[in-house]
mmCIF file of C-alpha atoms in Angstrom:
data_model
loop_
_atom_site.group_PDB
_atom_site.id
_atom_site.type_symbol
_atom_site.label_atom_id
_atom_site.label_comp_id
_atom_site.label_asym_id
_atom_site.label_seq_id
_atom_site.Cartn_x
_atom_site.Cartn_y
_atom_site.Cartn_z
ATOM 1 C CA UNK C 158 -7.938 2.488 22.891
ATOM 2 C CA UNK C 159 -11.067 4.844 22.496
ATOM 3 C CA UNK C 160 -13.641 3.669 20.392
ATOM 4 C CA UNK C 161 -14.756 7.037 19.587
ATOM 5 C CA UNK C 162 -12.058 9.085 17.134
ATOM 6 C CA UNK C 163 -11.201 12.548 17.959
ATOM 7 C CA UNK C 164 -8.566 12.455 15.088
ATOM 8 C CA UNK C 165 -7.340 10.095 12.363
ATOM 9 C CA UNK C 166 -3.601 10.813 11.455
ATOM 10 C CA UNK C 167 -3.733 8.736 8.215
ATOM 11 C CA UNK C 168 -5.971 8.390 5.394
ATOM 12 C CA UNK C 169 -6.013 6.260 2.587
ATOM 13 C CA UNK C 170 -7.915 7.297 -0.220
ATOM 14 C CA UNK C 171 -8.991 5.198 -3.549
ATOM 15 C CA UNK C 172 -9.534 7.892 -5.865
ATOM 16 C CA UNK C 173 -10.028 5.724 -9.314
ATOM 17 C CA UNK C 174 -10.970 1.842 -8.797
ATOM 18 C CA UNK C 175 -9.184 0.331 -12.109
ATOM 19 C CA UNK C 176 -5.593 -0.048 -12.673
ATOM 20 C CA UNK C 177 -3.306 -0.318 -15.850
ATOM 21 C CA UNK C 178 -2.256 -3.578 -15.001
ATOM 22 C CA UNK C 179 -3.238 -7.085 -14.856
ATOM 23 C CA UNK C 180 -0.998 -8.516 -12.176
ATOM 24 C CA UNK C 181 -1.240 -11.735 -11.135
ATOM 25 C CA UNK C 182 -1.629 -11.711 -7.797
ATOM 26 C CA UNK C 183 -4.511 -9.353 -8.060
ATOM 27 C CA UNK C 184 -8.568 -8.551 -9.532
ATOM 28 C CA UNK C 185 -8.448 -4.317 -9.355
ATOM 29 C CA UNK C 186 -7.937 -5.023 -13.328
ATOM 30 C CA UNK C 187 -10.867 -7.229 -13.659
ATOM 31 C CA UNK C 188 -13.339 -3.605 -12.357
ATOM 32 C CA UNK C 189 -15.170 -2.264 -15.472
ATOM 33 C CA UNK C 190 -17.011 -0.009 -13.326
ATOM 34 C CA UNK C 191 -14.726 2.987 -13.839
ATOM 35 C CA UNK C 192 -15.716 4.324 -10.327
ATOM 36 C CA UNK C 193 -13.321 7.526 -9.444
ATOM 37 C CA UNK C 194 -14.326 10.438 -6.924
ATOM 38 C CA UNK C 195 -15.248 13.045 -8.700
ATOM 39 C CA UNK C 196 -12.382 16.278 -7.974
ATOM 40 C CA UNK C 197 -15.400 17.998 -6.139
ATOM 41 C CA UNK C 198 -15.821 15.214 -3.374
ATOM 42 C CA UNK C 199 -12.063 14.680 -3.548
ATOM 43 C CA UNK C 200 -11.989 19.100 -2.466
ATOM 44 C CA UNK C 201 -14.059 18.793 0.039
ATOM 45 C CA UNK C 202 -12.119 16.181 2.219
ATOM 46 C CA UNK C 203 -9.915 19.269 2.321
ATOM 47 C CA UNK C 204 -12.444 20.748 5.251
ATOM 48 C CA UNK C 205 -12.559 17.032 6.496
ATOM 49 C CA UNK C 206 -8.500 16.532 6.630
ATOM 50 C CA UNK C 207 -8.279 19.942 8.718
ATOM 51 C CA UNK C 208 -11.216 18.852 11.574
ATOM 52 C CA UNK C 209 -9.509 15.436 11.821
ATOM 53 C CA UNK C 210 -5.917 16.087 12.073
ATOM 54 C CA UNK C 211 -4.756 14.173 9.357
ATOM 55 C CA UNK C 212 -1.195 14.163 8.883
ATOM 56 C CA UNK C 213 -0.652 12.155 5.888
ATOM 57 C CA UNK C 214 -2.748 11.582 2.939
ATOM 58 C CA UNK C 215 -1.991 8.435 0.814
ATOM 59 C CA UNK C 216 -3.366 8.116 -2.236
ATOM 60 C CA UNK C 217 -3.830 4.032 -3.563
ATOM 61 C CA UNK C 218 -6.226 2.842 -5.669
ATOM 62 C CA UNK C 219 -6.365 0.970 -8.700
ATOM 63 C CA UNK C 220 -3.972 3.355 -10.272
ATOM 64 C CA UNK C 221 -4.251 7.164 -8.965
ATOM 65 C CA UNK C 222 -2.671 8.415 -11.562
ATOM 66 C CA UNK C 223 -5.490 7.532 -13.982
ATOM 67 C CA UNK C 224 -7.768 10.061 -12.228
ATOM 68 C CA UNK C 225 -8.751 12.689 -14.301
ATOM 69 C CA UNK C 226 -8.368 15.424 -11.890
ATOM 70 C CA UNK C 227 -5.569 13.963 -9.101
ATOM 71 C CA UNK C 228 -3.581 17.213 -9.358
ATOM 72 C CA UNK C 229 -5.743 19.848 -8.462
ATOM 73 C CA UNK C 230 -6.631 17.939 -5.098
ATOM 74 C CA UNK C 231 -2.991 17.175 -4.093
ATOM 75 C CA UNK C 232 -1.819 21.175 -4.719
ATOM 76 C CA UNK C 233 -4.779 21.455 -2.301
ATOM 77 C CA UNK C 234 -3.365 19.164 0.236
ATOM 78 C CA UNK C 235 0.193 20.838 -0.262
ATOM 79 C CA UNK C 236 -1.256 24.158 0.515
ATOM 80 C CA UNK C 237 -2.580 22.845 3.635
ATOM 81 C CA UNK C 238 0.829 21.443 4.578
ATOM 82 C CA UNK C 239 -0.304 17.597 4.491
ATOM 83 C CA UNK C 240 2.214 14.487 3.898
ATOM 84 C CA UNK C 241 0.736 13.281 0.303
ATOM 85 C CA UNK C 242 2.321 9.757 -0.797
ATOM 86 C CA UNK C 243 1.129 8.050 -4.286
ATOM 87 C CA UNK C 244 0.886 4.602 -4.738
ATOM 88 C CA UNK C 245 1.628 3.651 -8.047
ATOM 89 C CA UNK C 246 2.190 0.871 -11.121
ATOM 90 C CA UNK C 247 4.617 3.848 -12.403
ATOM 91 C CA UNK C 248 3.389 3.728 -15.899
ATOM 92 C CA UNK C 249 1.947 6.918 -15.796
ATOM 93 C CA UNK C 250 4.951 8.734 -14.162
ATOM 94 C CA UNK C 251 6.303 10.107 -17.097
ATOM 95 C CA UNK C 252 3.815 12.067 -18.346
ATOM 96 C CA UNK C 253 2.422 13.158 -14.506
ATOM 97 C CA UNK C 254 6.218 14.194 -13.196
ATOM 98 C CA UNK C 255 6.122 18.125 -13.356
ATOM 99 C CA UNK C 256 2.953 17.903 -11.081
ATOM 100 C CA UNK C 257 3.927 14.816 -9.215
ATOM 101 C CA UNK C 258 7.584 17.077 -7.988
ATOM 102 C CA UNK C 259 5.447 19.819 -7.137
ATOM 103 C CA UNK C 260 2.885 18.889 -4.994
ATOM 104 C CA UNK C 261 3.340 15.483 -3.961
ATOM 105 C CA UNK C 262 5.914 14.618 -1.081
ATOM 106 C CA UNK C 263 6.566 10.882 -2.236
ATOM 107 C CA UNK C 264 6.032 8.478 -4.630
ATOM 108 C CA UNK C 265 6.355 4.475 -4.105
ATOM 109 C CA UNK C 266 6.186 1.845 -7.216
ATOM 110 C CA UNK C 267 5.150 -1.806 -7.000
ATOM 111 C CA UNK C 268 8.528 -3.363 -8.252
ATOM 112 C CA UNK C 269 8.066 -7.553 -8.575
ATOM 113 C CA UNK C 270 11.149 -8.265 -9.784
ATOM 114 C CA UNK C 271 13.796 -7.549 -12.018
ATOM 115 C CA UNK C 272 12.706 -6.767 -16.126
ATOM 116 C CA UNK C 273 11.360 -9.844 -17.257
ATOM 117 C CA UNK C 274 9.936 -11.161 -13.797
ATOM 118 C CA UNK C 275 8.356 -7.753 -13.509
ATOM 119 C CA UNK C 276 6.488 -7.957 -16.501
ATOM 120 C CA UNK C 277 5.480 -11.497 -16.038
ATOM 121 C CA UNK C 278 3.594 -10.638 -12.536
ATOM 122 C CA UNK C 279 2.448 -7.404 -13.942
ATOM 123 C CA UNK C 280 1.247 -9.236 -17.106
ATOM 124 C CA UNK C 281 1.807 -6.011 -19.249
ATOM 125 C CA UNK C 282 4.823 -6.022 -21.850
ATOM 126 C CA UNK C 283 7.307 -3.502 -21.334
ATOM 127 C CA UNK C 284 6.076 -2.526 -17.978
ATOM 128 C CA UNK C 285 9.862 -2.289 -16.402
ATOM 129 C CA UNK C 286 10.832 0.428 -19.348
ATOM 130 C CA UNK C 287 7.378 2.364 -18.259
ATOM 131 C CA UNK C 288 8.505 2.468 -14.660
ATOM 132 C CA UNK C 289 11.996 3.211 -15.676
ATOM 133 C CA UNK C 290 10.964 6.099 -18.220
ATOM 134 C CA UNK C 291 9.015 7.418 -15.603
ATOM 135 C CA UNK C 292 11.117 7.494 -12.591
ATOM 136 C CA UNK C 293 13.872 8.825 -14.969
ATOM 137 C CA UNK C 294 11.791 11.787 -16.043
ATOM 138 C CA UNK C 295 10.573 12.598 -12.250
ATOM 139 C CA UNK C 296 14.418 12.115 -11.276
ATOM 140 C CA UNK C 297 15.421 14.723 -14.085
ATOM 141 C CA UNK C 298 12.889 17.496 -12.731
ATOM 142 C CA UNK C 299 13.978 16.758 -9.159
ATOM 143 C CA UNK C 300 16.908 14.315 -8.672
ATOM 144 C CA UNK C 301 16.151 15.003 -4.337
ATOM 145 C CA UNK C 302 12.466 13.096 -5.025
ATOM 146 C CA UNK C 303 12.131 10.467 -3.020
ATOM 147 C CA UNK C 304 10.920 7.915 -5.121
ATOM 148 C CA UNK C 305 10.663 3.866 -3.290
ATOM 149 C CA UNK C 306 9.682 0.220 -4.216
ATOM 150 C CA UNK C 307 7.512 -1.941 -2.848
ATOM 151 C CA UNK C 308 7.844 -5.652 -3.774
ATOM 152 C CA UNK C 309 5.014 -8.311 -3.100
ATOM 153 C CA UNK C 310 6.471 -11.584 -2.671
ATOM 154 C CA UNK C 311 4.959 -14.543 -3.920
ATOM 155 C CA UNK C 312 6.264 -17.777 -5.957
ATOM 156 C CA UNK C 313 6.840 -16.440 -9.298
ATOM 157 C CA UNK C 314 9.475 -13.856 -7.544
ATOM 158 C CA UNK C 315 10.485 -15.050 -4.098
ATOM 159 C CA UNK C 316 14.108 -16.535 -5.018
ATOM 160 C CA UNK C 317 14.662 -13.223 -6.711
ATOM 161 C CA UNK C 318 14.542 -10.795 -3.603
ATOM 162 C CA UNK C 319 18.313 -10.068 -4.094
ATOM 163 C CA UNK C 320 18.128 -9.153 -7.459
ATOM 164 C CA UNK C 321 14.727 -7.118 -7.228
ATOM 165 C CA UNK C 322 16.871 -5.026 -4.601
ATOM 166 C CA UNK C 323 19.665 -4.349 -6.682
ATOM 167 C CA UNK C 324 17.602 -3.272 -9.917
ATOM 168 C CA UNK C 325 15.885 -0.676 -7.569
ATOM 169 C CA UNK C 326 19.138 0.643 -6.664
ATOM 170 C CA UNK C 327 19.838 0.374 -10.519
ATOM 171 C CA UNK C 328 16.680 2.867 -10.870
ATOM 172 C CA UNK C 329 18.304 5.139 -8.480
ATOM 173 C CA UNK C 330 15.474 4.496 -6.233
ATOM 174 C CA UNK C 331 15.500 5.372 -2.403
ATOM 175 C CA UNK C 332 14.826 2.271 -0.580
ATOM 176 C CA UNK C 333 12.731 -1.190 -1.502
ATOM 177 C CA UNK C 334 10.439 -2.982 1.158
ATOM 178 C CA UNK C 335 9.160 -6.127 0.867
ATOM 179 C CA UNK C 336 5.512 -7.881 2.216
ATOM 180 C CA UNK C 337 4.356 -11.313 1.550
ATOM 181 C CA UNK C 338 0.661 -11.568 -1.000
ATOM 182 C CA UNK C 339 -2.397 -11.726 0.486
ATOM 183 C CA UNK C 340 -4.591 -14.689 -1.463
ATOM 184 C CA UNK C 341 -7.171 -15.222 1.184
ATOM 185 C CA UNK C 342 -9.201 -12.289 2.313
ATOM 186 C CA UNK C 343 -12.151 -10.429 -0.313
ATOM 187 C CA UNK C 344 -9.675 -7.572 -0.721
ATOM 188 C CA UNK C 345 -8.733 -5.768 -3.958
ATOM 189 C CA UNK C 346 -11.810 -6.300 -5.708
ATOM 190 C CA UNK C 347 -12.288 -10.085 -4.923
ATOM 191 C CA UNK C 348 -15.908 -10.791 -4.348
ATOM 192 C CA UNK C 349 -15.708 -13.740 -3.217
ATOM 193 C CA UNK C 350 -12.046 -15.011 -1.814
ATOM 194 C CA UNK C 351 -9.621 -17.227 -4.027
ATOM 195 C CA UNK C 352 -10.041 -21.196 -3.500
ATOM 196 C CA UNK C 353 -7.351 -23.644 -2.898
ATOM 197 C CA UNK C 354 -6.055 -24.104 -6.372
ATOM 198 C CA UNK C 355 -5.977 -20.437 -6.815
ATOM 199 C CA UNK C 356 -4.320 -19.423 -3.922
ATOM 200 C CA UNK C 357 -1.833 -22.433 -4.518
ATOM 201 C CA UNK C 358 -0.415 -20.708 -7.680
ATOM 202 C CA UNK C 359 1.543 -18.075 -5.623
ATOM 203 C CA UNK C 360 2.045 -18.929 -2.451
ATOM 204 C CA UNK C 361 5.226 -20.861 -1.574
ATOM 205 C CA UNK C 362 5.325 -24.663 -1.093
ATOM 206 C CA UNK C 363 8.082 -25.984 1.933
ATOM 207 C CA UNK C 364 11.043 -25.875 -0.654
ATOM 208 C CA UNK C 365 10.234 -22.635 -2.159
ATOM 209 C CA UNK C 366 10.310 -21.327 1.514
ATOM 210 C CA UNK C 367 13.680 -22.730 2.185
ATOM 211 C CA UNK C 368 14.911 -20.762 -0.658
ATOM 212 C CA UNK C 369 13.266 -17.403 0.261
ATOM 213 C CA UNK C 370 14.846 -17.583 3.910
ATOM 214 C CA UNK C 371 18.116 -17.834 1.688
ATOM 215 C CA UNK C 372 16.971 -15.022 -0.120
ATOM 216 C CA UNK C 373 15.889 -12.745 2.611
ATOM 217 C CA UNK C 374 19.403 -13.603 4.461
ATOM 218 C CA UNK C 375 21.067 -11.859 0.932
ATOM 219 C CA UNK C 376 18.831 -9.088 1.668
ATOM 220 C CA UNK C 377 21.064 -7.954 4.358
ATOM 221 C CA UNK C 378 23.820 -7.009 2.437
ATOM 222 C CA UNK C 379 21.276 -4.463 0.676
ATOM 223 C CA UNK C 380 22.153 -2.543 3.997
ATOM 224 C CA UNK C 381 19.301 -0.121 5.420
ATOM 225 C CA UNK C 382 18.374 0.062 1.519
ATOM 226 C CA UNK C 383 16.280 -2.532 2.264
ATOM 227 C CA UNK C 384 13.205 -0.696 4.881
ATOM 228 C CA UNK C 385 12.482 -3.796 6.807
ATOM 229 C CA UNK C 386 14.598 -5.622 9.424
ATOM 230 C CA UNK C 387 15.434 -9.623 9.043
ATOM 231 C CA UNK C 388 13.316 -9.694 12.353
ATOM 232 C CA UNK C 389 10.314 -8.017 10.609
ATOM 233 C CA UNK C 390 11.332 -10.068 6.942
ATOM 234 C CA UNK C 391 10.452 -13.653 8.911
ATOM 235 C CA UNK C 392 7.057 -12.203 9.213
ATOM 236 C CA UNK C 393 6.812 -13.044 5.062
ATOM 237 C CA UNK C 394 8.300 -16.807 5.876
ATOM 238 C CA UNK C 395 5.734 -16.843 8.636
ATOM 239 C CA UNK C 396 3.401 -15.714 6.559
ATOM 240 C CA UNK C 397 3.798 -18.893 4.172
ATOM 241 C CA UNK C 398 4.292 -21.218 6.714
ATOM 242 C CA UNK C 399 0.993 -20.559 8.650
ATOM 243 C CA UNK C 400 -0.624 -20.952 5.376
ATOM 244 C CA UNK C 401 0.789 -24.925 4.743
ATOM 245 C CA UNK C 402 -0.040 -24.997 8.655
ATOM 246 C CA UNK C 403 3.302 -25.596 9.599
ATOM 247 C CA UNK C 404 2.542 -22.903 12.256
ATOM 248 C CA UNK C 405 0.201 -21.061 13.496
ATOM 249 C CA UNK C 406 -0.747 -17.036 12.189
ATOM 250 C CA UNK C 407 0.464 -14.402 14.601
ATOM 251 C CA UNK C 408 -1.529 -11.013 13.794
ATOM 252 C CA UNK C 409 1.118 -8.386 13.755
ATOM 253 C CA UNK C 410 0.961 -5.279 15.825
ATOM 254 C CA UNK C 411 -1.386 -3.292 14.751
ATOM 255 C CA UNK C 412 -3.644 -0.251 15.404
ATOM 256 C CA UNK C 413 -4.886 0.901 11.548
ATOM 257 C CA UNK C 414 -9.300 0.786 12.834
ATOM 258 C CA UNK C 415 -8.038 3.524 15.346
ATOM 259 C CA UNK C 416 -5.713 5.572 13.451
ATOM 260 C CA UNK C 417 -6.582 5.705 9.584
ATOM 261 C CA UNK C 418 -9.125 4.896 7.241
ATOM 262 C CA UNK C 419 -9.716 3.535 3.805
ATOM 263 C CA UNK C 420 -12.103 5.333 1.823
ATOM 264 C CA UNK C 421 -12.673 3.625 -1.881
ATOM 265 C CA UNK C 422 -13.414 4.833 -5.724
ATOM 266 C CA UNK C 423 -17.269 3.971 -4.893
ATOM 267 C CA UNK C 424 -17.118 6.001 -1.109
ATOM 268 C CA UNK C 425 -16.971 2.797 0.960
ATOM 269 C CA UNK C 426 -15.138 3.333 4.214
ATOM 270 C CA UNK C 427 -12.910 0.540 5.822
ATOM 271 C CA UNK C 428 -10.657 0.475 8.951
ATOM 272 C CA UNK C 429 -8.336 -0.857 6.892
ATOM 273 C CA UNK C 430 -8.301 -2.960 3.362
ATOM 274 C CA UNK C 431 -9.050 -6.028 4.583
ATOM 275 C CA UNK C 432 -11.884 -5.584 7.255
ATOM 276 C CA UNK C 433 -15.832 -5.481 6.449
ATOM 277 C CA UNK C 434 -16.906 -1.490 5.467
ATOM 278 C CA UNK C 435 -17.881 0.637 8.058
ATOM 279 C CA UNK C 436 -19.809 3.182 6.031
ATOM 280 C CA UNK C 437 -20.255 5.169 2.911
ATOM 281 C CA UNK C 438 -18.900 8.689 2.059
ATOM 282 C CA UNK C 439 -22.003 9.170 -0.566
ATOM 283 C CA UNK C 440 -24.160 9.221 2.455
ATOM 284 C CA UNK C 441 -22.763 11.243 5.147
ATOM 285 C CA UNK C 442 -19.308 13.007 5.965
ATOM 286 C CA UNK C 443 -16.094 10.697 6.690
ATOM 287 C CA UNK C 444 -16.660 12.353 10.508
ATOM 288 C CA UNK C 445 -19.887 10.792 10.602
ATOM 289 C CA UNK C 446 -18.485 7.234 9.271
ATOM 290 C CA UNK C 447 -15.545 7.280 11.381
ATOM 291 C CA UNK C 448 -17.629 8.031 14.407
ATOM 292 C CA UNK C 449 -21.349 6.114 13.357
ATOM 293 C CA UNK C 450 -22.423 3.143 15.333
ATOM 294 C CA UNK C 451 -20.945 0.092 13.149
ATOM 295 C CA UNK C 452 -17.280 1.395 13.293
ATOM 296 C CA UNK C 453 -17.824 2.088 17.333
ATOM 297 C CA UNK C 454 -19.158 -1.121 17.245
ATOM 298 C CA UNK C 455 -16.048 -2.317 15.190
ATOM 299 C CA UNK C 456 -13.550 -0.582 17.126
ATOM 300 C CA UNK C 457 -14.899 -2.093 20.484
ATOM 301 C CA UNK C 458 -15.014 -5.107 19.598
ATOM 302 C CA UNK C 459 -11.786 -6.466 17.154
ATOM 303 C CA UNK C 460 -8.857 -7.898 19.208
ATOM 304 C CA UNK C 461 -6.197 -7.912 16.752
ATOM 305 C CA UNK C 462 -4.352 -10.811 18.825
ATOM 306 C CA UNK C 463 -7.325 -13.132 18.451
ATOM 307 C CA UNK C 464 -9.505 -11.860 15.119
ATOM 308 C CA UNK C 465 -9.226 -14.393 12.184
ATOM 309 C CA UNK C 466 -8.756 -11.580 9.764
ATOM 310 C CA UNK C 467 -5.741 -9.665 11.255
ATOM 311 C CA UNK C 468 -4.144 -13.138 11.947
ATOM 312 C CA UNK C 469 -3.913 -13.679 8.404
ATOM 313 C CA UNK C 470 -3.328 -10.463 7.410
ATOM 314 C CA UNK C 471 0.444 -9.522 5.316
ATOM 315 C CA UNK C 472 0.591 -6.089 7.109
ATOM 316 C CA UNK C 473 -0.141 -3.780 9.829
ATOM 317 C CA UNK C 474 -0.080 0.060 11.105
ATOM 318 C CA UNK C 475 1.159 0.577 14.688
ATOM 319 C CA UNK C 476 1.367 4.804 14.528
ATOM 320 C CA UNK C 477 2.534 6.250 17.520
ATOM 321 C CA UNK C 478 1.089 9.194 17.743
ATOM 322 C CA UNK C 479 3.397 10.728 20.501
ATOM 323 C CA UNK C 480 5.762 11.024 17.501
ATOM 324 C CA UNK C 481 3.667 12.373 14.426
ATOM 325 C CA UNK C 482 5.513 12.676 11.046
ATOM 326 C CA UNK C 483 5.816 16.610 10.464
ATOM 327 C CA UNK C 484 5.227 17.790 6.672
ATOM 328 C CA UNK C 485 8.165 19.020 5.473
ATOM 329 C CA UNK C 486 8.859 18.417 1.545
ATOM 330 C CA UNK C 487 12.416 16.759 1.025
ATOM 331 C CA UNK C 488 12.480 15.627 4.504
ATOM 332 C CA UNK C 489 13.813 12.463 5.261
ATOM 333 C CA UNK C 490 10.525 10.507 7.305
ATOM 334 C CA UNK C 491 10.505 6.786 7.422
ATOM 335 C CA UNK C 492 7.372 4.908 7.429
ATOM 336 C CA UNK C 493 6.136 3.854 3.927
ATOM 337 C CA UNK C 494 3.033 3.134 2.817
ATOM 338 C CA UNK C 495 2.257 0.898 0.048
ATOM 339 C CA UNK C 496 -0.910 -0.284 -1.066
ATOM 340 C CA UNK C 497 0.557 -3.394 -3.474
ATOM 341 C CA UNK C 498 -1.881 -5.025 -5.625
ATOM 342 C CA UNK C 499 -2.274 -8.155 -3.540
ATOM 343 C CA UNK C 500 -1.088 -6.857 -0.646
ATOM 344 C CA UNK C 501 -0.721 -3.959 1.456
ATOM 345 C CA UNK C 502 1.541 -2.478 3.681
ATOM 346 C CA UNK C 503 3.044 0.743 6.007
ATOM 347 C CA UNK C 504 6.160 -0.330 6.248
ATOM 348 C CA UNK C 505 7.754 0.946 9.342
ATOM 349 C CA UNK C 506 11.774 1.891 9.111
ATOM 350 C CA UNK C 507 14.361 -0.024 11.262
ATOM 351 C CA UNK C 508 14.571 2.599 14.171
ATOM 352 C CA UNK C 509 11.497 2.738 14.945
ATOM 353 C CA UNK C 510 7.715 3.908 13.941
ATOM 354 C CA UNK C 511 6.001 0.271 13.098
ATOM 355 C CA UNK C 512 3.588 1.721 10.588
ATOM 356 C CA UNK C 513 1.748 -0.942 7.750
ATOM 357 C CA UNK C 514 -1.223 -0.972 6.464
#
């Protein structure tokens, strides 16, 4: 793969660092900064999205929706005929769904569980009635919007899979995909990476993992509702196995430094959540980052097979770019992205495209 980037098909952009929820599994919550790019530096990636080629514009954060000016930059994006997906808690969905059906081409909500487990991980009472209000009101405007889940599993939810699938459906959502929680890298506004005892409280101990290979065996009768094959579901029991070093990690296939970019609230730019930055937006164009010395340096170097990082990581982008997802509003495009807090993932469909992170 070329070091130097002559396009980048997907980016990922942070446009407010804090979040309306205190989930477990994650520290976005814990950032007082109140960091957001301003809706003048969010207009002029607009030039920046045309010279690169991107295809699809993804949206994560914190929460997105707490921006103060999100709208006006994704009717920009529709005008230019680019893919815009929003990453959300869904708390704000109610009050954002006239703009959200007009300009955006997909939502996906984090989903942890059914009611009670979902507001237990999300740590904010009556969370599930939130995202339910607000998926309601976006389905009223536009009962076609394609509105998905994303589920992070861990050990308050894992024997639960089953029953977190079939309260999507209950939302009349379009599909649910599931990714294991990251607890060891300095991602989502961890400083310094979780210890032991830390990490301990939500990954899965051997029994718990015995139970979640029962649970992702129920998955199948969820049908193609359900994104990910069982093949690409052992990844999460992998996933927890490698961590009690019952096995060893195996980085998934991935190709995210070459394809995408992750460009934060405070204009840090990663290859992808998890690796070290490779720039800053406040100093020079995302061109310039994309294409400066330390991410041709990056690029060159990282074997995905053998790096410690992508080893351990709970997702992965493998875009083929022979087969680029066309905009077209209403469409039916697999490939999901979903930034989890905890976790993150591009969840490829069954037939094909094997896009994460």
């Amino acid at each position: 793969m070329k070091a130097v980037l002559e396009s980048l098909p997907v980016l990922i952009l942070c446009p407010h660092s804090r979040c309306n929820c205190r989930c477990m599994m994650c520290n976005i919550w814990k950032d007082v900064s109140g960091n957001e790019l301003s809706t003048e530096q969010l207009e002029r990636y607009i030039d920046e999205v045309a010279s690169l080629a991107v295809e699809w514009v993804v949206l994560s954060g914190g929460e997105p929706l707490m921006h103060s000016g999100l709208s006006r930059f994704c009717y920009l994006l529709r005008d230019r005929g680019i893919r815009t997906t929003i990453l959300s808690t869904g708390l704000l969905l109610e009050r954002n769904a006239e703009w959200l059906v007009e300009t955006v081409d997909d939502v996906i909500v984090s989903l942890d569980g059914p009611p009670a487990i979902h507001d237990r991980i999300r740590r904010v009472q009556g969370a599930f009635w939130l995202l339910e209000r607000g998926v309601h009101a976006v389905q009223r405007l536009a009962p076609e919007f394609k509105i998905s889940a994303r589920c992070t599993v861990q050990r308050e939810n894992h024997a639960a899979l089953a029953a977190t699938a079939r309260t999507a459906k209950g939302l009349g959502l379009h599909s649910i995909s599931f990714l294991a929680v990251d607890v060891g890298s300095s991602a989502f506004n961890r400083p310094i990476p979780w210890g032991p005892d830390r990490q301990n409280e939500l990954v899965l101990d051997s029994e718990q993992i015995q139970r979640l290979e029962a649970e992702l065996d129920s998955l199948q009768s969820e049908g193609p509702f359900v994104v990910e094959s069982r093949d690409k579901l052992q990844r999460i029991v992998s996933h927890f196995r490698a961590h009690l070093g019952l096995c060893e990690p195996v980085a998934p296939r991935c190709n995210a430094p070459w394809v995408s970019a992750v460009v934060e609230a405070d204009g840090t730019v990663r290859p992808c959540f998890f690796h070290r930055p490779i720039g800053s937006v406040r100093e020079q164009n995302l061109l310039k980052v994309i294409n400066g010395p330390e991410a041709i340096q990056f690029r060159e170097k990282l074997d995905v097979e053998t790096d410690a990082i992508c080893r351990r990581c709970v997702c992965s982008l493998n875009w083929n770019s022979s087969r680029p997802l066309a905009h077209a509003r209403g469409s039916e495009r697999e490939g999901h992205y979903s930034r989890a807090p905890g976790a993150a993932s591009l969840q490829g469909d069954r037939s094909g495209q094997d896009a994460s992170c």
